[in-house]
PDB file of C-alpha atoms in Angstrom:
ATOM      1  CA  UNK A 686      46.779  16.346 -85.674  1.00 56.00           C
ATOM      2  CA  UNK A 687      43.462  17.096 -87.247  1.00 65.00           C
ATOM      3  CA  UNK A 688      40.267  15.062 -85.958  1.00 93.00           C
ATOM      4  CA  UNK A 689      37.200  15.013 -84.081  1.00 96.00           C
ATOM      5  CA  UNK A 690      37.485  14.721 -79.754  1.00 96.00           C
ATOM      6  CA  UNK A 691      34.492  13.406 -77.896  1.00 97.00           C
ATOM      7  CA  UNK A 692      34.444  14.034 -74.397  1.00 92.00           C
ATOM      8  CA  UNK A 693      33.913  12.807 -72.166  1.00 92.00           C
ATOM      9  CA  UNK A 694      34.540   9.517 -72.761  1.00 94.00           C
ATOM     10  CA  UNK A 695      32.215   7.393 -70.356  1.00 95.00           C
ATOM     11  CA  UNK A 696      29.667   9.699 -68.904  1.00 94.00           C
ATOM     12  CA  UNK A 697      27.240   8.387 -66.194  1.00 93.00           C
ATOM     13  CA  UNK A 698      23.997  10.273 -65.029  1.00 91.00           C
ATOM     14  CA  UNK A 699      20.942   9.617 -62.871  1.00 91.00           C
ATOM     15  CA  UNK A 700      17.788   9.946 -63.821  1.00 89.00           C
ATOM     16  CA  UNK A 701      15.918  12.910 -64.158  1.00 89.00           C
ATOM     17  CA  UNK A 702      19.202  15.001 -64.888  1.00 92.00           C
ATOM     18  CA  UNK A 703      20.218  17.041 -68.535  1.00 94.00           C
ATOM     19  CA  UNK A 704      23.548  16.185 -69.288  1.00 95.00           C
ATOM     20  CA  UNK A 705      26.161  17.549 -72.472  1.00 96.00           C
ATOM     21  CA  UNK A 706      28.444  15.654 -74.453  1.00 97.00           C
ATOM     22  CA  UNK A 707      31.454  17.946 -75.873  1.00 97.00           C
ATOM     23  CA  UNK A 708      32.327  17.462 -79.746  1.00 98.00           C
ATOM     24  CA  UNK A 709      34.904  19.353 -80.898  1.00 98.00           C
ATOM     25  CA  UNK A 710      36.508  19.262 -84.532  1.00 97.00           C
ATOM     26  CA  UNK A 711      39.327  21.369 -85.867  1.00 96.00           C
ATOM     27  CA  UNK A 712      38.954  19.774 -89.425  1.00 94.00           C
ATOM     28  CA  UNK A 713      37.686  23.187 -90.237  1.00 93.00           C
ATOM     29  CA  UNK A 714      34.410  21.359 -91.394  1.00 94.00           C
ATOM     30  CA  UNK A 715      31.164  23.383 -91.873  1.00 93.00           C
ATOM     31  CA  UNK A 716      28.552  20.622 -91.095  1.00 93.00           C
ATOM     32  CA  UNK A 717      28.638  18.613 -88.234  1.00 96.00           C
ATOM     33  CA  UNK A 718      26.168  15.649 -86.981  1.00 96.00           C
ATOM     34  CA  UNK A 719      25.101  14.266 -83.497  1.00 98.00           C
ATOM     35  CA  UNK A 720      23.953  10.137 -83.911  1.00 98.00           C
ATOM     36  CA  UNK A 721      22.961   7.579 -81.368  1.00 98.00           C
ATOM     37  CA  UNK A 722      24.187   4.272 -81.518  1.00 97.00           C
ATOM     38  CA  UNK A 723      22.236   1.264 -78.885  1.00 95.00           C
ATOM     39  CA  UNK A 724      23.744  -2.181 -79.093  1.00 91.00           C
ATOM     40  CA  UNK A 725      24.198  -4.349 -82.327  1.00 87.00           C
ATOM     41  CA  UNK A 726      22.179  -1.638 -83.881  1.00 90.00           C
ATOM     42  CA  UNK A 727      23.123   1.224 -86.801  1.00 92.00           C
ATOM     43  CA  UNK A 728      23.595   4.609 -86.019  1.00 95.00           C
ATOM     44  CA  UNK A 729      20.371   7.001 -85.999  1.00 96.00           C
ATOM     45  CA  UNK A 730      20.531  10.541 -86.470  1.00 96.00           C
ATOM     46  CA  UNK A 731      19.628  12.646 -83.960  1.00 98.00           C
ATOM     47  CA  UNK A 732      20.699  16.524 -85.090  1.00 98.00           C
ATOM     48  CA  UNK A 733      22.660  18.402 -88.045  1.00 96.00           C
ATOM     49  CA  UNK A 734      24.504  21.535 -88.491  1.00 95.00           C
ATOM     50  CA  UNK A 735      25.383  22.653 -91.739  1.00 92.00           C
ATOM     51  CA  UNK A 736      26.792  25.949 -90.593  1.00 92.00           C
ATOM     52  CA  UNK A 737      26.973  28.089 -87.007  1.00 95.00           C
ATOM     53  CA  UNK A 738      24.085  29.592 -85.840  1.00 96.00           C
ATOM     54  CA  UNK A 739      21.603  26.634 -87.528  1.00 96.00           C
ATOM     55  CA  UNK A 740      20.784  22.857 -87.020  1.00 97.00           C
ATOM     56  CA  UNK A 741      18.125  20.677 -88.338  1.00 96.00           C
ATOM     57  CA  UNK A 742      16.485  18.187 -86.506  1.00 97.00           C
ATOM     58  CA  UNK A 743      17.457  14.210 -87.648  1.00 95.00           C
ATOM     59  CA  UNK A 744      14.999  11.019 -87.167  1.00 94.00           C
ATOM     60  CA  UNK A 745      15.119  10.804 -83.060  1.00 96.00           C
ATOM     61  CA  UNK A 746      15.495  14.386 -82.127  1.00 97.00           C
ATOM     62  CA  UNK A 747      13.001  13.888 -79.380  1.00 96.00           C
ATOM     63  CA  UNK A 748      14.838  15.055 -75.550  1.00 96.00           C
ATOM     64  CA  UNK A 749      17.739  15.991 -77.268  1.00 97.00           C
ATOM     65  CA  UNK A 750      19.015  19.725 -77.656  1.00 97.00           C
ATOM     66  CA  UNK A 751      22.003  21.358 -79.732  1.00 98.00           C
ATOM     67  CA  UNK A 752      23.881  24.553 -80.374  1.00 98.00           C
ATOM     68  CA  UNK A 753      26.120  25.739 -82.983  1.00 98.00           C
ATOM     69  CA  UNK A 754      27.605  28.903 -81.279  1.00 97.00           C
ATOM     70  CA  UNK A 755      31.126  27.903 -82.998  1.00 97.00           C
ATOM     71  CA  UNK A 756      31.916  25.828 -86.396  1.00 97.00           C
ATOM     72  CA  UNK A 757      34.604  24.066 -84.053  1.00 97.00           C
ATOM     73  CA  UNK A 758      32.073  22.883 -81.506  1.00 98.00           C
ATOM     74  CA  UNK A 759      28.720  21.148 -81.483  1.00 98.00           C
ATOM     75  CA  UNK A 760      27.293  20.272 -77.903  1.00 98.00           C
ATOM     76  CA  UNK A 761      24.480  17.621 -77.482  1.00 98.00           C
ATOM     77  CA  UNK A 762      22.736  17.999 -74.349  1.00 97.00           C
ATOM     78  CA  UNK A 763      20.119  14.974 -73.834  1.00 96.00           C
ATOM     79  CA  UNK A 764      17.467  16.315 -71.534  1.00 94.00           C
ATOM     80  CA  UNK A 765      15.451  14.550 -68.779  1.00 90.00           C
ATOM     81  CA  UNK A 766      12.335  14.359 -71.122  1.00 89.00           C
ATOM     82  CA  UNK A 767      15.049  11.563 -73.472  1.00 90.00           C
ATOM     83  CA  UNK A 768      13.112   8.425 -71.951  1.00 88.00           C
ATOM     84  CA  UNK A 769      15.689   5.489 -72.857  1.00 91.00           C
ATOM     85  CA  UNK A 770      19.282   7.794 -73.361  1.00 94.00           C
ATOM     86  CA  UNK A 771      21.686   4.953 -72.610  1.00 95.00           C
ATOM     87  CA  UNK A 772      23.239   4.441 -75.515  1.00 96.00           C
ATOM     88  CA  UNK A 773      26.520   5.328 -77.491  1.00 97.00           C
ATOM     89  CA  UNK A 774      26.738   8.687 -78.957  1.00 98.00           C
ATOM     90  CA  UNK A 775      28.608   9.693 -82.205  1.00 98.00           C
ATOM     91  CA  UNK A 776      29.734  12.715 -83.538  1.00 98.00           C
ATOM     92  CA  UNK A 777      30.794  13.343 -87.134  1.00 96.00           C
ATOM     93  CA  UNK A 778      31.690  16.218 -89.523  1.00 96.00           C
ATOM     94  CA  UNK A 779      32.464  16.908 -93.493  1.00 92.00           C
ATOM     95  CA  UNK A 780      32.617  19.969 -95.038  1.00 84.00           C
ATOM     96  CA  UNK A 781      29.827  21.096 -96.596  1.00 75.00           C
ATOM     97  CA  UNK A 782      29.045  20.814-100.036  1.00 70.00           C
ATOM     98  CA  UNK A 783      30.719  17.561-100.026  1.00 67.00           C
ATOM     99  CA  UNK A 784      29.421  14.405-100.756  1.00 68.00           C
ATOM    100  CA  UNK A 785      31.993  12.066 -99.476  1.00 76.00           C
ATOM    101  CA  UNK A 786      33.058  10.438 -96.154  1.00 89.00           C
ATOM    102  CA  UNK A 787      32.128  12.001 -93.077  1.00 93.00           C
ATOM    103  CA  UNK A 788      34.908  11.917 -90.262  1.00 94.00           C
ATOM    104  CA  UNK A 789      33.601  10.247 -86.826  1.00 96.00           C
ATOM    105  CA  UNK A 790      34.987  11.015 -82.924  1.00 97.00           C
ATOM    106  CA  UNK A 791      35.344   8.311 -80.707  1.00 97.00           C
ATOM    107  CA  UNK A 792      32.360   8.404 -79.416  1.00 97.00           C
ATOM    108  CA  UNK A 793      30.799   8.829 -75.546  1.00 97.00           C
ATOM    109  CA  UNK A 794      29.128   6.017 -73.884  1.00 97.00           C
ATOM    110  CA  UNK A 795      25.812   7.520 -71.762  1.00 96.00           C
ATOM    111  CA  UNK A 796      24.575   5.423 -68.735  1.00 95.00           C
ATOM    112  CA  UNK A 797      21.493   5.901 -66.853  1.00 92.00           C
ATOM    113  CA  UNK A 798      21.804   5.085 -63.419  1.00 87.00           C
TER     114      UNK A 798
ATOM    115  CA  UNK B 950      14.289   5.808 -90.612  1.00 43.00           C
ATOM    116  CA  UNK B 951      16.656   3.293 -91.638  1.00 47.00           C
ATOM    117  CA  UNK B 952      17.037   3.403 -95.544  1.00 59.00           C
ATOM    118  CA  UNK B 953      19.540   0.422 -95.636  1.00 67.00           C
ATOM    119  CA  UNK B 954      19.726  -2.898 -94.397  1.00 83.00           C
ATOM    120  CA  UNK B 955      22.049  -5.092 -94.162  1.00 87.00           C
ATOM    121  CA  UNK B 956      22.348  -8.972 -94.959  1.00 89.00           C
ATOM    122  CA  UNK B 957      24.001 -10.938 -92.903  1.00 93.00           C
ATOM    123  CA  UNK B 958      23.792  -9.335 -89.403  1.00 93.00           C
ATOM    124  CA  UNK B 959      27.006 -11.627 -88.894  1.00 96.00           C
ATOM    125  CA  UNK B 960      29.353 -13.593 -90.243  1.00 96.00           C
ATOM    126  CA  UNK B 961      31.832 -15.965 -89.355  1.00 97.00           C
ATOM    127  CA  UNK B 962      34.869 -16.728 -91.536  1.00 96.00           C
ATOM    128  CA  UNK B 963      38.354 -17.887 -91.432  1.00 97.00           C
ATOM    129  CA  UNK B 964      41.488 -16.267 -91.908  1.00 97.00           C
ATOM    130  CA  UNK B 965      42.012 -15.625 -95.347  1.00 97.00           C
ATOM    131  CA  UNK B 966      38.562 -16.316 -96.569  1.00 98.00           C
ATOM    132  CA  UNK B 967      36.767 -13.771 -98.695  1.00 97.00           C
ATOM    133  CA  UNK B 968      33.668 -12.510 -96.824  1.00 97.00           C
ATOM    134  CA  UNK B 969      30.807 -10.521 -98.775  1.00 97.00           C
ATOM    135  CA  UNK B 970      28.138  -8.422 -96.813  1.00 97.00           C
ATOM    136  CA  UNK B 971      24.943  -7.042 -98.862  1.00 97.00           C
ATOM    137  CA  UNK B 972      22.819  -4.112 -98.588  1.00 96.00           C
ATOM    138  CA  UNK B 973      19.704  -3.013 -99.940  1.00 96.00           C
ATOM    139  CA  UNK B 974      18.194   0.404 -99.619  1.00 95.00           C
ATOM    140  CA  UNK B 975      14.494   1.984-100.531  1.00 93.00           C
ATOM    141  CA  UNK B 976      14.827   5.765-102.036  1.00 91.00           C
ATOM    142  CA  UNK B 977      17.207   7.137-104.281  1.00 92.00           C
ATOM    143  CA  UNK B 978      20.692   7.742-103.481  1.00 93.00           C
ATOM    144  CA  UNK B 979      23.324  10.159-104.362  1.00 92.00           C
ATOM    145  CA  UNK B 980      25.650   7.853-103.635  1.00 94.00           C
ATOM    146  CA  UNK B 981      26.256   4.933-101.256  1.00 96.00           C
ATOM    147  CA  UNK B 982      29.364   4.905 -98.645  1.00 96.00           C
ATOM    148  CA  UNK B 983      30.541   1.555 -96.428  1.00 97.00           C
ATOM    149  CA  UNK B 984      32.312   2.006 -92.703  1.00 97.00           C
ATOM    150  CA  UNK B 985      34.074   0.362 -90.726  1.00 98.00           C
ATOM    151  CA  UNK B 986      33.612   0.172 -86.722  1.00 97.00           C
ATOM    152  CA  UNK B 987      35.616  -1.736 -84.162  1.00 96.00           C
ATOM    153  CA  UNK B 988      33.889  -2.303 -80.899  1.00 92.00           C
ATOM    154  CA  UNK B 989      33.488   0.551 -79.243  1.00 91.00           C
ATOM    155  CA  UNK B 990      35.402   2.888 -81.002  1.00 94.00           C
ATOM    156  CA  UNK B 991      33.941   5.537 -83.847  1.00 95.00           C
ATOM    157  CA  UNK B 992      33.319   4.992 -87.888  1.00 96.00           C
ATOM    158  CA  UNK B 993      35.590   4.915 -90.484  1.00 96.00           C
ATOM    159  CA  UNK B 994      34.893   5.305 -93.895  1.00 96.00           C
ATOM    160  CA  UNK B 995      36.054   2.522 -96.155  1.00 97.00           C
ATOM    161  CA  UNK B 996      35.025   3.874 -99.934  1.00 96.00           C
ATOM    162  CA  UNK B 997      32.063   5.635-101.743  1.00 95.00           C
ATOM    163  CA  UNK B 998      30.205   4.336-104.970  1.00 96.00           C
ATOM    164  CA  UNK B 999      28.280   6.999-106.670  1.00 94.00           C
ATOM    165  CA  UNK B1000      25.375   6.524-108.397  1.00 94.00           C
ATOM    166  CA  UNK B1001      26.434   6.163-111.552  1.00 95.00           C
ATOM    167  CA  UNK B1002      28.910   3.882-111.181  1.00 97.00           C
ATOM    168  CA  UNK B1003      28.799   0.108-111.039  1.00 98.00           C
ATOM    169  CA  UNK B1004      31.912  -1.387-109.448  1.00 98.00           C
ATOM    170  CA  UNK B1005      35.148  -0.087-107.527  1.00 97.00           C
ATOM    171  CA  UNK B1006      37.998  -1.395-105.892  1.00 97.00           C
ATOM    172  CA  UNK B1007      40.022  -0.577-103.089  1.00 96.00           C
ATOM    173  CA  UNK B1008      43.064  -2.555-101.900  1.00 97.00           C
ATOM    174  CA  UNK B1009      41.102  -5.883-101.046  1.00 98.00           C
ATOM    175  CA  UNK B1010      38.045  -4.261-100.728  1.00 98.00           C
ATOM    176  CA  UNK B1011      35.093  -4.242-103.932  1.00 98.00           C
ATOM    177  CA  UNK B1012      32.310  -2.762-104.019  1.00 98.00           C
ATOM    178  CA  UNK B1013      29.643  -3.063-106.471  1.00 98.00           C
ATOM    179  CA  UNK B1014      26.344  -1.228-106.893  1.00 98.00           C
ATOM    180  CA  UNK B1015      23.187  -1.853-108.594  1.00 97.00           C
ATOM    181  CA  UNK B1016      20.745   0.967-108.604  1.00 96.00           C
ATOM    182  CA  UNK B1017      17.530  -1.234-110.079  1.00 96.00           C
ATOM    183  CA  UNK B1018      17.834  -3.037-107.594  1.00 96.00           C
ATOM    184  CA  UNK B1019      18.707  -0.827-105.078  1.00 96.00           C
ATOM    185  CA  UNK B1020      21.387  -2.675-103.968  1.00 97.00           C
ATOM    186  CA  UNK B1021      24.926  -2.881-102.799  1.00 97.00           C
ATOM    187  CA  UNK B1022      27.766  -5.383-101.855  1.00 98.00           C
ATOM    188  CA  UNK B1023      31.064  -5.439-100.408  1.00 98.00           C
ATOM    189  CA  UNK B1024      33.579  -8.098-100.516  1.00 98.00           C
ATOM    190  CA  UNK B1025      36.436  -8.134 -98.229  1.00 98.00           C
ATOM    191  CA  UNK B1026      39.160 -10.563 -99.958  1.00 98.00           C
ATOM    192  CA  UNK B1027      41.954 -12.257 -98.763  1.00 98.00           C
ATOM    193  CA  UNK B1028      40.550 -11.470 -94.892  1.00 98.00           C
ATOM    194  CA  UNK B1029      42.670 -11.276 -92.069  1.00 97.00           C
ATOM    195  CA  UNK B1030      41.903 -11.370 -87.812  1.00 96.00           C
ATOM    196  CA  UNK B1031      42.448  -7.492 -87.981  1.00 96.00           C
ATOM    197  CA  UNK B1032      39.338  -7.041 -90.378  1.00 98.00           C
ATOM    198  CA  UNK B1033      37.541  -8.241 -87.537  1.00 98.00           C
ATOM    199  CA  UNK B1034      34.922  -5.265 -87.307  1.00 97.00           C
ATOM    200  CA  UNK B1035      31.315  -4.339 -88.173  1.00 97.00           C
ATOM    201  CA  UNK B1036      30.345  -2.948 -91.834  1.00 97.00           C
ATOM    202  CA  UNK B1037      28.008  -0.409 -92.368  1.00 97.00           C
ATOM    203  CA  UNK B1038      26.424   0.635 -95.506  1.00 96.00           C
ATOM    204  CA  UNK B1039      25.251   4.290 -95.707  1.00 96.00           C
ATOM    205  CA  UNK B1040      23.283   5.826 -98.377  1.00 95.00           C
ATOM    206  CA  UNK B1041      23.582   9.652 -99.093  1.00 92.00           C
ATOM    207  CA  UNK B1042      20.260  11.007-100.475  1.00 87.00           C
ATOM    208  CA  UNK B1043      19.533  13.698-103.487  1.00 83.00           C
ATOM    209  CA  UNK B1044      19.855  16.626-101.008  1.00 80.00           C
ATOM    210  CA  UNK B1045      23.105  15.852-100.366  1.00 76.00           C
ATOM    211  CA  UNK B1046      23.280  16.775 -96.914  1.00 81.00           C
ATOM    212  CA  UNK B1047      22.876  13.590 -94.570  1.00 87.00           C
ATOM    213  CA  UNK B1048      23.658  10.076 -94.567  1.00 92.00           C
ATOM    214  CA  UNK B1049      21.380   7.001 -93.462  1.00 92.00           C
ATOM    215  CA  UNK B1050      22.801   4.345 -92.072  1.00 94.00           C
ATOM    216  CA  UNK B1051      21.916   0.196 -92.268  1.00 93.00           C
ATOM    217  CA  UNK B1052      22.125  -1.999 -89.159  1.00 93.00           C
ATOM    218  CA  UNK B1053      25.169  -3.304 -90.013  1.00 95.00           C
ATOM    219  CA  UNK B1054      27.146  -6.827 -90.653  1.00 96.00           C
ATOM    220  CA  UNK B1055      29.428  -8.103 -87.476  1.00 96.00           C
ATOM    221  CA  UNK B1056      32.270 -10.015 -88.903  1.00 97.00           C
ATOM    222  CA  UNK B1057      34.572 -12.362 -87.423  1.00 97.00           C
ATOM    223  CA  UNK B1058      37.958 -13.304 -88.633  1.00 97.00           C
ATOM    224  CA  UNK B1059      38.937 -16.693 -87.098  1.00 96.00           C
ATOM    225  CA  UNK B1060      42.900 -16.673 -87.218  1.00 91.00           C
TER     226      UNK B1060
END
């Protein structure tokens, strides 16, 4: 089956520590987008990849890294300088050049501790 | 930046009751795209309205679009417990290459 995996699934972290979410797509999609969702709120975007090797940074990119090393995979690592990262993370593709839907994972729920 | 917002942030209907959510947005769009999200769980894109187009329909879902007012709607007709959800409008701008979401409508399909 084709889709989007988030991983992991719940993720828990202390304070003061980086931590990476996986997103993985074998959609064969060229861009590929990192959002943050916080309760009974829309998503924000945080980072963009339209193709591997390049990203552009979205409205709250502020403590959060990325890398495009693959156009399967697009790891967000939010850093210890993130000040509020609980939150529910999102990760979506579409191929480029389109301007239709864009296909979501299941998301990863981040807790502080 | 949130470009859209949405009107109501909830609403309460019963089972087979139509239910119509609104959003309104501040720049220019490509075109304008409403998902679906059950609690907890990722997006799901519902249908897509381009610019230039006024009204479409999809199973019991309509969507219309008015670009001088920069606004959209989307009724759900006919509405069942399993539509039970929140809608999101999302507006795709000019450059074509990222989409900006509204804060959404929770709805709530009494059986």
């Amino acid at each position: 089956d084709g889709g989007i995996t988030q991983s992991p699934k719940y993720l828990f972290r202390k304070e003061g520590q980086n931590v990476t979410l996986s997103c993985e797509q074998n959609l064969n999609h060229d861009a590929m987008y990192w959002y943050r969702q916080d309760p009974g709120q829309g998503l924000r975007l945080i980072y963009y990849s339209q193709i591997v090797n390049d990203f552009q940074k979205g409205d709250i990119a502020e403590g959060y890294s990325v890398s495009r090393e693959k156009k399967e995979s697009f790891p967000l690592t939010v850093t210890s300088a993130q000040k509020n990262p609980t939150a529910f993370y999102l990760c979506a593709s579409t191929p480029v050049g389109s301007y239709n839907e864009q296909f979501f994972g299941p998301g990863t729920r981040l807790t502080v501790l | 930046s949130q470009q859209g917002e949405e009107d109501p942030q909830a609403l309460s209907i019963q089972e087979g009751e139509n239910a119509t959510m609104n959003c309104s947005y501040k720049t220019s769009i490509n075109n304008l795209q409403w998902y679906r999200q059950n609690s907890g769980r990722g997006l799901v894109h519902l249908i897509l309205i381009r610019s230039n187009e006024r009204e479409k329909h999809s199973g019991r879902l309509r969507v219309t679009l008015d670009t001088s007012k920069k606004s959209s709607s989307l009724l759900i007709t006919a509405s069942r417990a399993a539509d039970t959800a929140s809608y999101f409008c999302a507006t795709l701008g000019p450059a074509g290459n990222k989409l900006t979401f509204g804060g959404g409508t929770r709805v709530l399909v009494k059986p």
